[in-house]
Amino acid sequence: MPDVAQPRNKVIIVGAGVGGTSTAARLAHAGLDVEVYEKNEYSGGRCSLIYHDGYRFDQGPSLLLLRPLFDQLYSDLDTTLEEHIDLVQCNPNYVLHYHDGGKVVLSSDRAQLSREVEKWDGVGGADRLEGFLAEAAAHGSLSYDLVLSKTFNSLFSLLRPTFLANAIRLHPYGNCFNGPKHAKGLSWYPIGGFHKVIQSLVDIATSHGARYSFSTPVSAVTYDHSGRATGVRLSNGEWKSADVVIVNADLVWAYNNLFTKDDSQSNSGRKKATITEGGNDRETSELLDPKLARRLLNKPHSCSSISFYWALDSLIPSLNAHNIFLAEDYKGSFDDIFKRKGMPREPSFYVNVPSRIDPSASPDGKDAIVVLVPVGHLLPSSGKEETIKTFSNGSTVPDVDSQDWPSLVERARKQVIEIMEGRLGIKGLREKIIWEEVNTPVTWKEKFNLTHGSILGITHDFFNVLSFRHQARHPTVKGAYFVGASAHPGTGVPIAIAGSKLCTETVLSDLRIPRPESYASKRSTPKSSLDIQHRRDVLYVLEDIISTLFPYMVGMILMAIVGSGGLWYNGFFEDPPQPPATIFQQYQGETPPSLGLDLKSPVVLLGSLSVFILSILYIKLP
């Protein structure tokens, strides 16, 4: 009989954000039948573009950081990043503007950066920079190897010896990722906007047979009596079947909207769940897991932003492609955002001028400008007028129980313009703006179903990372998975790309499908010019020796412990049985019988050797 082609496993992905498009490309490349449903008319989610009359703006991310993760993605897809994207290296990486007019240029050129640091940090600053970069490089490599490429399906995952041996070096008890990010190597900008990366992933996926349906919202993930995912229900009522469903929509929103008992065949004893979010109480169909849904909803979320997109009638030469304006009390500014969930009395903000490195972003002689002002996210209670609270330290910030976003937008615009004019020494910035679009926490929430309007999802504090963060698998619905900012390993474009690989490998493993050959043991951390550090040779050699000997040392210790148990083993079967203290006292001044490891105790000998071998294997295996 002729061979009959086996049907391919059908995968439906909900959402065409970074995680969804990269996972779609990976799974389609692996030979699965992939279909993606996206509520908006465009792909990319926050990595999308805004156009106006010859001007182009990145709606969200504007820097390509942690390039090794992008290189790994395209390598896994049997291609290269350069084959699809025209990248421009950003030099300087960005410019810091201080309240007193001081300006720090963070160059991607090592020598120039050292001179800049010496200027501000005095003699020895360059040496301290080298030490900082060496430590940052070590942290980066450990993060790649121990966190971004590993799943943490239970608390026991935190007990991996290779993880424990290096965890302290990663400072896990600090404020992980709550401050400025330290990128590995250089920063880059994709010509044509960051969405070019997303579009290339869509193109790769479709070249392998994947299909995209835009302007097609999904209302539910469906599953059968056994708790296995069977597909999705679209907002128009149409049902689409699948063997696997991957949710790239906001994870917290998905738990509170897509997984309900209405979508199984077991609807007895239903109870309505009331969800409070962003100032609105809504009654939903009974949630599949209301306790988990509410717990996720109450987890600390990252900040939101007021983002301005300005088309200017001329250039502002004193602006670089990437600029950060720091408030005089920048720590207090961050406290206003992250602790008090409000808008700072004096904001720190980021200004991106894509037309500075990509002329196609605006008409000749004119600038396209994006201003991102971090603010607190939406809260359950929201009034109509802004009020002011005075804190014990004398600072005043908006009362976060009264978030009047139109008023806050007006205040943010006024402050941003005043700060930019003052620090750049320019006038008439407001008059240069010929067109504006604004995103607020409300619009972020409405456009992309972002819980609380939080632009980065669940925070990265200690109890929301690693085993404490939601992993790829749904805990109760078999065949349902998550990828994106609020799932492991976390938020940010390159981190979501790392998550797409973990999600893909989990799906393939559950389906018992071999990983593509292109995945075979390729290190994810190729060297770049800033990764070549002047290593402290003696310390690093010592570290390598300890790392090599560590598993054997643990094995010998465990072997000794088990062997010591041999004494208890020998004494226990005496008549009457003797406790360990008596047994050891019995051998004082004499040589004990090999701690019980003589031929009279072959079981103990075999057990000790087994513990020794297994401990080495456990430590050595990833």
XYZ file of C-alpha atoms in Angstrom:
622
model
C 0.000 0.000 0.000
C 1.241 3.508 -0.697
C 2.220 5.607 2.308
C -0.646 7.703 3.634
C 0.361 11.192 4.741
C -0.292 11.703 8.434
C -2.334 14.790 9.322
C -0.260 17.550 10.881
C -0.976 18.720 14.410
C -3.139 21.837 14.263
C -2.027 24.808 16.374
C -4.036 27.983 16.947
C -2.250 31.027 18.351
C -4.319 33.811 19.912
C -2.561 37.113 19.304
C 0.104 38.241 16.832
C 2.431 40.032 19.209
C 6.146 39.328 19.523
C 5.600 36.050 21.352
C 2.837 34.929 19.006
C 4.628 35.677 15.738
C 7.942 34.163 16.841
C 6.202 31.038 18.169
C 4.169 30.750 14.959
C 7.363 30.909 12.896
C 9.081 28.300 15.067
C 6.171 25.838 15.034
C 5.459 26.275 11.318
C 9.151 25.704 10.634
C 8.893 22.514 12.739
C 6.155 21.250 10.413
C 2.987 21.980 12.387
C -0.202 23.424 10.895
C -0.367 26.914 12.411
C -3.139 29.504 12.346
C -2.946 32.875 14.113
C -5.956 35.003 15.099
C -5.368 38.674 15.907
C -7.992 41.152 17.156
C -6.343 44.164 15.497
C -5.919 44.739 11.781
C -2.139 44.591 12.109
C 0.503 42.347 13.668
C 3.016 43.187 16.363
C 0.828 44.377 19.226
C 2.853 47.060 20.992
C 5.584 46.518 18.352
C 3.399 48.109 15.687
C 3.689 51.354 13.746
C 1.738 54.604 13.551
C 1.691 56.466 10.226
C 0.702 60.009 9.371
C 1.299 61.872 6.136
C 4.860 60.683 5.530
C 5.757 60.338 9.226
C 6.325 56.944 10.865
C 6.430 56.191 14.581
C 7.221 53.044 16.568
C 4.192 52.638 18.809
C 6.222 50.799 21.437
C 9.807 49.452 21.416
C 12.342 51.391 19.367
C 15.637 49.691 20.291
C 16.799 46.204 19.391
C 18.635 44.973 22.487
C 20.064 41.594 23.544
C 20.804 40.806 19.930
C 22.031 37.234 20.619
C 18.425 36.229 21.303
C 17.359 37.585 17.908
C 20.292 35.858 16.218
C 19.327 32.605 17.904
C 15.704 32.946 16.758
C 16.614 33.375 13.103
C 19.260 30.661 13.342
C 16.617 28.279 14.713
C 14.566 29.170 11.620
C 17.496 28.246 9.329
C 18.163 31.834 8.317
C 19.903 34.937 9.659
C 18.757 38.227 11.109
C 20.749 40.145 8.479
C 18.978 38.314 5.674
C 15.658 39.852 6.721
C 16.449 43.063 8.589
C 18.624 46.052 7.709
C 20.077 46.993 11.093
C 21.795 50.256 11.993
C 24.044 50.363 15.028
C 23.069 53.162 17.399
C 26.043 55.305 18.325
C 25.720 56.701 20.877
C 23.430 54.161 22.506
C 21.596 57.042 24.161
C 22.158 60.435 25.744
C 21.264 61.325 29.334
C 20.053 64.890 29.975
C 20.202 66.074 33.609
C 18.276 68.881 35.305
C 21.368 71.102 35.616
C 22.140 70.992 31.901
C 24.685 68.208 32.232
C 24.726 65.665 29.429
C 26.234 62.180 29.448
C 26.794 60.519 26.077
C 26.789 56.731 26.429
C 28.716 55.739 23.341
C 28.905 52.255 21.857
C 32.592 52.952 21.161
C 34.607 51.529 24.051
C 37.358 54.176 24.056
C 34.901 57.052 23.776
C 32.758 55.606 26.557
C 35.826 55.312 28.807
C 36.699 58.971 28.195
C 33.133 60.012 28.993
C 33.181 58.055 32.253
C 36.561 59.537 33.229
C 35.127 63.004 32.631
C 32.310 62.454 35.121
C 33.780 59.878 37.491
C 37.331 61.148 37.740
C 40.628 59.297 37.630
C 40.136 55.544 37.686
C 36.648 55.768 36.237
C 37.641 53.825 33.137
C 39.016 50.988 35.277
C 35.825 50.911 37.313
C 33.882 50.826 34.036
C 35.886 47.766 32.963
C 35.024 46.050 36.223
C 31.360 46.913 35.827
C 31.281 45.646 32.237
C 33.030 42.427 33.258
C 30.449 41.804 35.972
C 27.597 42.730 33.631
C 28.933 40.317 31.008
C 29.098 37.530 33.597
C 25.544 38.273 34.715
C 24.394 38.291 31.105
C 25.940 34.924 30.321
C 24.499 33.378 33.481
C 21.066 34.811 32.688
C 21.159 33.333 29.182
C 22.269 29.915 30.365
C 20.376 29.539 33.649
C 17.187 31.591 33.236
C 16.231 32.529 29.686
C 16.830 29.059 28.273
C 15.290 27.039 31.119
C 11.783 26.307 32.332
C 10.934 26.537 36.031
C 7.896 24.281 36.316
C 8.044 23.912 40.104
C 9.859 25.234 43.142
C 12.184 22.245 42.863
C 13.511 23.838 39.670
C 15.126 26.452 41.898
C 17.129 23.663 43.543
C 19.087 22.802 40.419
C 22.671 22.792 41.682
C 23.918 24.659 38.605
C 21.344 27.356 39.336
C 22.010 27.500 43.069
C 25.765 27.630 42.553
C 25.416 30.832 40.519
C 22.193 32.396 41.817
C 23.859 34.719 44.313
C 25.966 36.185 41.516
C 22.729 37.237 39.808
C 21.600 39.226 42.894
C 18.115 37.651 42.836
C 17.037 39.427 46.012
C 17.609 42.882 44.547
C 15.122 44.927 42.550
C 15.273 42.701 39.500
C 14.652 44.640 36.308
C 12.848 47.458 38.125
C 15.413 50.043 37.062
C 17.200 50.800 33.801
C 18.056 47.720 31.751
C 21.683 46.829 31.012
C 21.813 45.552 27.453
C 24.277 42.904 26.352
C 26.538 44.457 23.741
C 25.254 47.161 21.448
C 21.880 48.661 20.603
C 20.452 48.559 17.095
C 17.600 50.039 15.101
C 15.812 48.178 12.278
C 15.477 50.398 9.197
C 11.769 50.805 8.535
C 10.846 50.535 12.209
C 10.838 47.772 14.794
C 7.797 46.231 13.128
C 10.113 45.036 10.346
C 11.205 42.278 12.740
C 7.600 41.232 13.306
C 6.782 41.329 9.598
C 9.773 39.139 8.792
C 8.544 36.543 11.306
C 5.084 36.642 9.739
C 6.660 36.136 6.309
C 8.783 33.208 7.513
C 5.772 31.554 9.141
C 3.577 31.951 6.058
C 6.368 30.564 3.873
C 6.013 27.369 5.937
C 2.239 27.300 5.530
C 1.044 29.306 8.547
C -2.080 31.451 8.121
C -2.902 34.800 9.735
C -6.414 36.163 10.301
C -6.495 39.830 11.333
C -9.443 41.782 12.772
C -10.602 38.446 14.193
C -11.035 38.570 17.987
C -11.192 35.334 19.968
C -13.802 35.127 22.733
C -12.939 31.790 24.350
C -10.605 28.812 24.465
C -12.680 25.630 24.287
C -11.959 22.253 25.845
C -13.649 18.859 26.263
C -14.837 16.791 29.261
C -11.320 15.521 29.917
C -9.950 19.058 30.147
C -8.089 19.007 26.842
C -8.109 22.092 24.611
C -10.187 21.604 21.478
C -9.886 25.000 19.797
C -11.166 28.562 20.088
C -14.454 30.358 19.701
C -14.332 33.574 17.693
C -16.268 36.679 18.680
C -18.656 36.075 15.775
C -19.588 32.698 17.294
C -17.609 30.585 14.846
C -15.655 27.679 16.335
C -12.183 26.682 15.142
C -10.756 23.317 16.163
C -7.141 22.688 17.143
C -4.941 20.175 18.916
C -2.980 22.949 20.621
C -3.984 26.488 21.627
C -1.284 29.034 22.476
C -2.385 32.321 24.031
C -0.234 35.342 23.237
C -2.870 37.768 24.497
C -2.180 39.354 27.878
C -2.006 36.389 30.264
C -4.013 37.980 33.082
C -6.681 39.196 30.659
C -6.862 35.702 29.136
C -7.472 34.033 32.501
C -10.267 36.499 33.213
C -11.862 36.342 29.762
C -10.925 33.334 27.611
C -11.063 30.431 30.079
C -14.609 29.975 31.376
C -16.716 26.963 32.266
C -19.207 28.004 29.617
C -16.738 26.678 27.081
C -16.652 23.118 28.365
C -19.433 20.569 28.331
C -19.527 20.662 32.129
C -21.585 23.693 33.126
C -23.487 22.421 36.142
C -23.649 24.570 39.248
C -22.339 27.681 37.541
C -21.601 30.741 39.611
C -21.051 34.174 38.151
C -17.691 35.801 38.817
C -17.375 39.554 39.285
C -14.057 40.993 38.153
C -12.945 44.485 39.167
C -10.373 46.008 36.841
C -9.558 49.532 35.781
C -12.479 51.047 37.627
C -15.142 48.784 36.138
C -16.970 45.895 37.800
C -18.096 43.314 35.280
C -19.971 40.063 35.685
C -18.656 37.233 33.560
C -19.505 33.639 32.876
C -18.076 31.405 35.563
C -14.342 31.415 35.229
C -12.580 28.094 34.913
C -10.306 28.961 37.835
C -11.665 32.123 39.497
C -9.172 32.031 42.382
C -6.167 31.906 40.067
C -7.723 34.531 37.784
C -8.201 36.907 40.696
C -4.771 36.157 42.141
C -3.163 37.021 38.806
C -5.282 40.163 38.579
C -4.028 41.259 41.989
C -0.362 40.604 41.257
C 1.812 43.726 41.052
C 1.887 45.060 37.514
C 4.472 47.253 35.838
C 3.966 50.894 34.996
C 2.012 52.327 32.112
C 2.863 55.363 30.006
C 1.581 58.513 28.427
C 3.178 58.340 24.985
C 3.177 61.281 22.580
C 3.742 60.855 18.833
C 4.664 64.221 17.333
C 5.110 65.220 13.710
C 7.306 68.340 13.638
C 7.557 70.940 10.891
C 11.352 71.134 11.279
C 14.385 69.451 12.837
C 15.676 69.626 16.409
C 19.411 69.007 15.824
C 20.246 68.869 19.544
C 18.261 65.648 19.945
C 19.914 62.281 19.379
C 18.055 59.185 18.209
C 17.621 58.014 21.819
C 17.431 60.463 24.718
C 16.574 60.167 28.404
C 15.611 63.242 30.426
C 16.025 62.541 34.147
C 14.093 64.425 36.811
C 16.105 66.269 39.453
C 14.672 63.896 42.062
C 14.631 60.905 39.753
C 14.359 58.404 42.618
C 11.319 60.215 43.944
C 9.976 60.285 40.400
C 10.231 56.497 40.189
C 8.602 56.147 43.620
C 5.663 58.227 42.402
C 5.226 55.753 39.546
C 5.950 52.371 41.090
C 4.981 52.866 44.736
C 2.235 55.489 44.571
C 0.990 54.488 41.099
C 0.621 58.091 39.983
C 2.173 60.580 37.615
C 5.407 62.131 38.954
C 5.357 65.763 39.946
C 8.459 66.089 37.729
C 8.622 63.314 35.139
C 11.612 61.475 33.800
C 10.962 60.553 30.180
C 12.408 58.995 27.038
C 12.531 60.718 23.639
C 13.036 58.741 20.430
C 13.784 60.470 17.120
C 13.743 57.637 14.542
C 14.338 60.072 11.694
C 17.788 60.787 13.132
C 19.103 57.357 12.053
C 16.408 56.365 9.535
C 15.496 59.230 7.159
C 12.510 57.236 5.880
C 10.734 57.942 9.203
C 9.828 61.519 8.226
C 9.797 63.976 5.311
C 13.053 65.775 4.498
C 13.945 68.516 6.955
C 11.370 67.369 9.520
C 11.471 65.177 12.612
C 9.217 62.402 13.876
C 9.388 62.292 17.683
C 8.094 59.773 20.220
C 7.975 60.814 23.886
C 7.336 58.131 26.518
C 6.399 59.388 29.992
C 6.165 56.535 32.538
C 3.103 56.778 34.807
C 1.250 54.511 37.198
C -1.142 51.949 35.760
C -4.929 51.996 35.998
C -6.365 51.327 39.429
C -9.726 49.822 40.454
C -11.091 53.214 41.499
C -10.929 56.125 39.064
C -12.532 59.483 39.657
C -13.220 62.338 37.277
C -10.947 65.015 38.666
C -7.329 64.976 39.670
C -6.642 65.728 43.301
C -3.320 66.234 45.038
C -1.926 64.335 48.018
C 0.874 65.626 50.228
C 3.143 62.942 51.663
C 5.135 63.000 54.874
C 8.297 63.891 52.980
C 6.623 66.982 51.563
C 6.245 65.668 48.027
C 2.977 66.056 46.198
C 1.673 63.727 43.521
C -1.726 63.080 41.994
C -4.084 61.087 44.181
C -4.073 57.753 42.400
C -7.685 57.198 43.427
C -8.573 59.970 40.975
C -6.941 59.348 37.603
C -8.198 61.958 35.181
C -6.147 61.045 32.126
C -7.113 63.983 29.882
C -5.872 66.356 32.599
C -2.748 64.283 33.166
C -2.012 64.297 29.431
C -2.223 68.100 29.375
C 0.108 68.360 32.355
C 2.564 65.824 30.926
C 2.692 67.621 27.570
C 3.313 70.986 29.254
C 6.083 69.601 31.489
C 7.804 67.681 28.685
C 7.891 70.731 26.417
C 9.193 72.996 29.197
C 11.912 70.523 30.204
C 13.049 69.896 26.624
C 13.150 73.608 25.800
C 15.074 74.395 28.983
C 17.678 71.641 28.733
C 18.161 71.795 24.957
C 18.169 75.591 24.794
C 15.409 75.800 22.183
C 12.164 77.762 21.898
C 8.807 77.256 20.252
C 8.649 73.456 20.497
C 4.885 73.474 20.939
C 4.498 75.517 17.748
C 6.628 73.002 15.815
C 4.134 70.190 16.521
C 1.824 69.958 13.498
C 0.205 66.619 14.418
C -0.096 64.541 17.571
C -1.384 61.166 18.700
C -1.391 60.056 22.330
C -1.491 56.702 24.106
C -2.547 56.599 27.766
C -3.115 53.680 30.156
C -6.711 53.657 28.944
C -5.797 53.366 25.253
C -3.097 50.767 25.954
C -5.762 48.702 27.696
C -8.333 49.167 24.939
C -5.990 48.544 22.007
C -4.179 45.483 23.334
C -6.265 44.127 26.258
C -3.456 45.034 28.658
C -4.538 44.455 32.258
C -4.577 47.767 34.176
C -3.125 49.374 31.025
C 0.259 48.053 32.168
C 2.645 48.161 29.207
C 5.037 45.509 30.551
C 2.698 43.066 32.295
C 3.371 41.502 35.683
C 6.442 42.921 37.416
C 9.788 41.175 37.815
C 10.126 41.317 41.584
C 11.478 38.206 43.306
C 8.140 36.444 43.822
C 7.114 36.975 40.194
C 10.076 35.413 38.396
C 11.408 31.900 37.773
C 9.204 29.274 39.478
C 6.918 31.995 40.841
C 6.038 33.203 37.330
C 3.472 31.472 35.137
C 5.137 28.908 32.891
C 4.157 27.949 29.345
C 1.646 25.193 30.178
C -1.865 25.938 31.418
C -2.069 24.202 34.824
C -5.375 22.404 34.166
C -6.238 22.582 30.451
C -4.063 20.130 28.548
C -2.893 21.428 25.201
C -3.244 25.092 26.236
C -0.121 27.241 26.543
C 0.973 30.837 27.111
C 3.705 32.989 25.639
C 4.328 36.683 26.217
C 5.242 39.331 28.758
C 3.525 37.949 31.871
C 4.693 34.371 31.283
C 8.177 33.015 32.008
C 10.837 34.257 31.450
C 9.312 37.740 31.431
C 8.710 41.040 29.717
C 10.520 42.875 26.932
C 10.865 41.978 23.260
C 14.023 39.834 23.462
C 12.764 38.115 26.626
C 9.449 37.296 24.919
C 11.475 35.827 22.047
C 13.334 33.643 24.561
C 9.936 32.638 25.938
C 8.777 31.646 22.456
C 11.561 29.077 22.262
C 10.657 27.650 25.670
C 6.987 27.513 24.674
C 7.820 25.878 21.333
C 10.028 23.249 22.954
C 7.329 22.517 25.548
C 4.685 22.031 22.842
C 6.941 19.805 20.736
C 7.866 17.757 23.797
C 4.221 17.273 24.796
C 3.367 16.228 21.221
C 6.410 13.921 21.168
C 7.772 15.710 18.113
C 11.579 15.936 17.841
C 13.083 19.406 17.941
C 14.272 20.696 14.556
C 17.925 19.991 13.814
C 18.552 23.740 13.711
C 17.998 23.782 17.510
C 20.941 21.476 18.178
C 23.121 22.786 21.015
C 23.971 26.194 19.656
C 25.185 28.577 22.277
C 22.911 31.580 22.552
C 25.579 34.081 23.547
C 27.885 34.897 20.629
C 30.531 37.477 21.373
C 30.241 41.103 20.317
C 32.722 43.925 20.699
C 31.467 44.923 24.147
C 31.360 41.286 25.295
C 35.139 40.839 25.060
C 36.147 41.709 28.596
C 39.562 41.891 30.258
C 38.965 38.879 32.494
C 40.552 38.626 35.920
C 42.484 35.498 34.973
C 43.323 34.009 38.391
C 39.814 34.444 39.784
C 38.161 33.079 36.661
C 40.486 30.053 36.565
C 39.702 29.400 40.230
C 36.001 29.718 39.480
C 36.289 27.214 36.626
C 38.136 24.743 38.867
C 35.503 25.035 41.605
C 32.671 24.670 39.063
C 34.315 21.526 37.684
C 34.979 19.951 41.085
C 31.644 20.975 42.645
C 29.589 17.947 41.505
C 32.287 15.507 42.614
C 32.587 17.191 45.997
C 28.830 16.976 46.511
C 28.860 13.355 45.387
C 31.592 12.464 47.868
C 29.784 14.243 50.713
C 26.545 12.411 49.956
C 28.458 9.164 49.618
C 29.988 9.716 53.068
C 26.566 10.472 54.535
C 25.108 7.287 53.080
C 28.202 5.370 54.139
C 27.842 6.668 57.679
C 24.368 5.269 57.546
C 26.069 1.928 57.106
C 27.107 2.077 60.745
C 23.474 2.516 61.684
C 22.673 -0.308 59.278
C 25.170 -2.636 61.002
C 24.125 -1.609 64.514
C 20.411 -1.685 63.833
C 20.422 -5.418 63.232
C 22.349 -6.209 66.408
C 20.398 -7.621 69.301
C 19.295 -5.301 70.764
C 19.522 -2.539 68.071
C 21.951 0.264 68.958
C 21.551 3.988 68.175
C 24.229 5.765 66.082
C 25.821 7.466 69.122
C 26.456 4.110 70.779
C 27.827 2.669 67.565
C 30.325 5.524 67.072
C 31.337 5.331 70.740
C 31.994 1.637 70.272
C 34.605 2.396 67.605
C 36.413 5.168 69.487
C 40.135 4.605 69.224
C 39.646 1.943 66.612
C 39.208 2.052 62.867
C 35.548 1.581 62.062
C 34.815 -1.004 59.428
C 35.065 1.401 56.450
C 32.056 3.296 57.746
C 30.018 0.236 57.002
C 31.299 -0.043 53.441
C 32.946 -3.451 53.634
C 31.893 -6.498 51.694
C 29.626 -7.446 54.595
C 27.438 -4.474 53.567
C 27.107 -4.735 49.763
C 23.748 -2.968 49.849
C 25.320 0.073 51.523
C 28.253 -0.005 49.109
C 25.935 -0.140 46.111
C 23.742 2.599 47.554
C 26.690 4.902 48.226
C 28.099 4.496 44.733
C 24.643 5.044 43.236
C 24.206 8.294 45.180
C 27.663 9.430 44.058
C 26.950 8.766 40.369
C 23.404 10.141 40.420
C 24.469 13.340 42.194
C 27.126 13.985 39.543
C 24.655 13.323 36.733
C 22.030 15.547 38.357
C 24.448 18.438 38.716
C 25.987 18.020 35.281
C 22.714 17.752 33.386
C 21.037 21.057 32.371
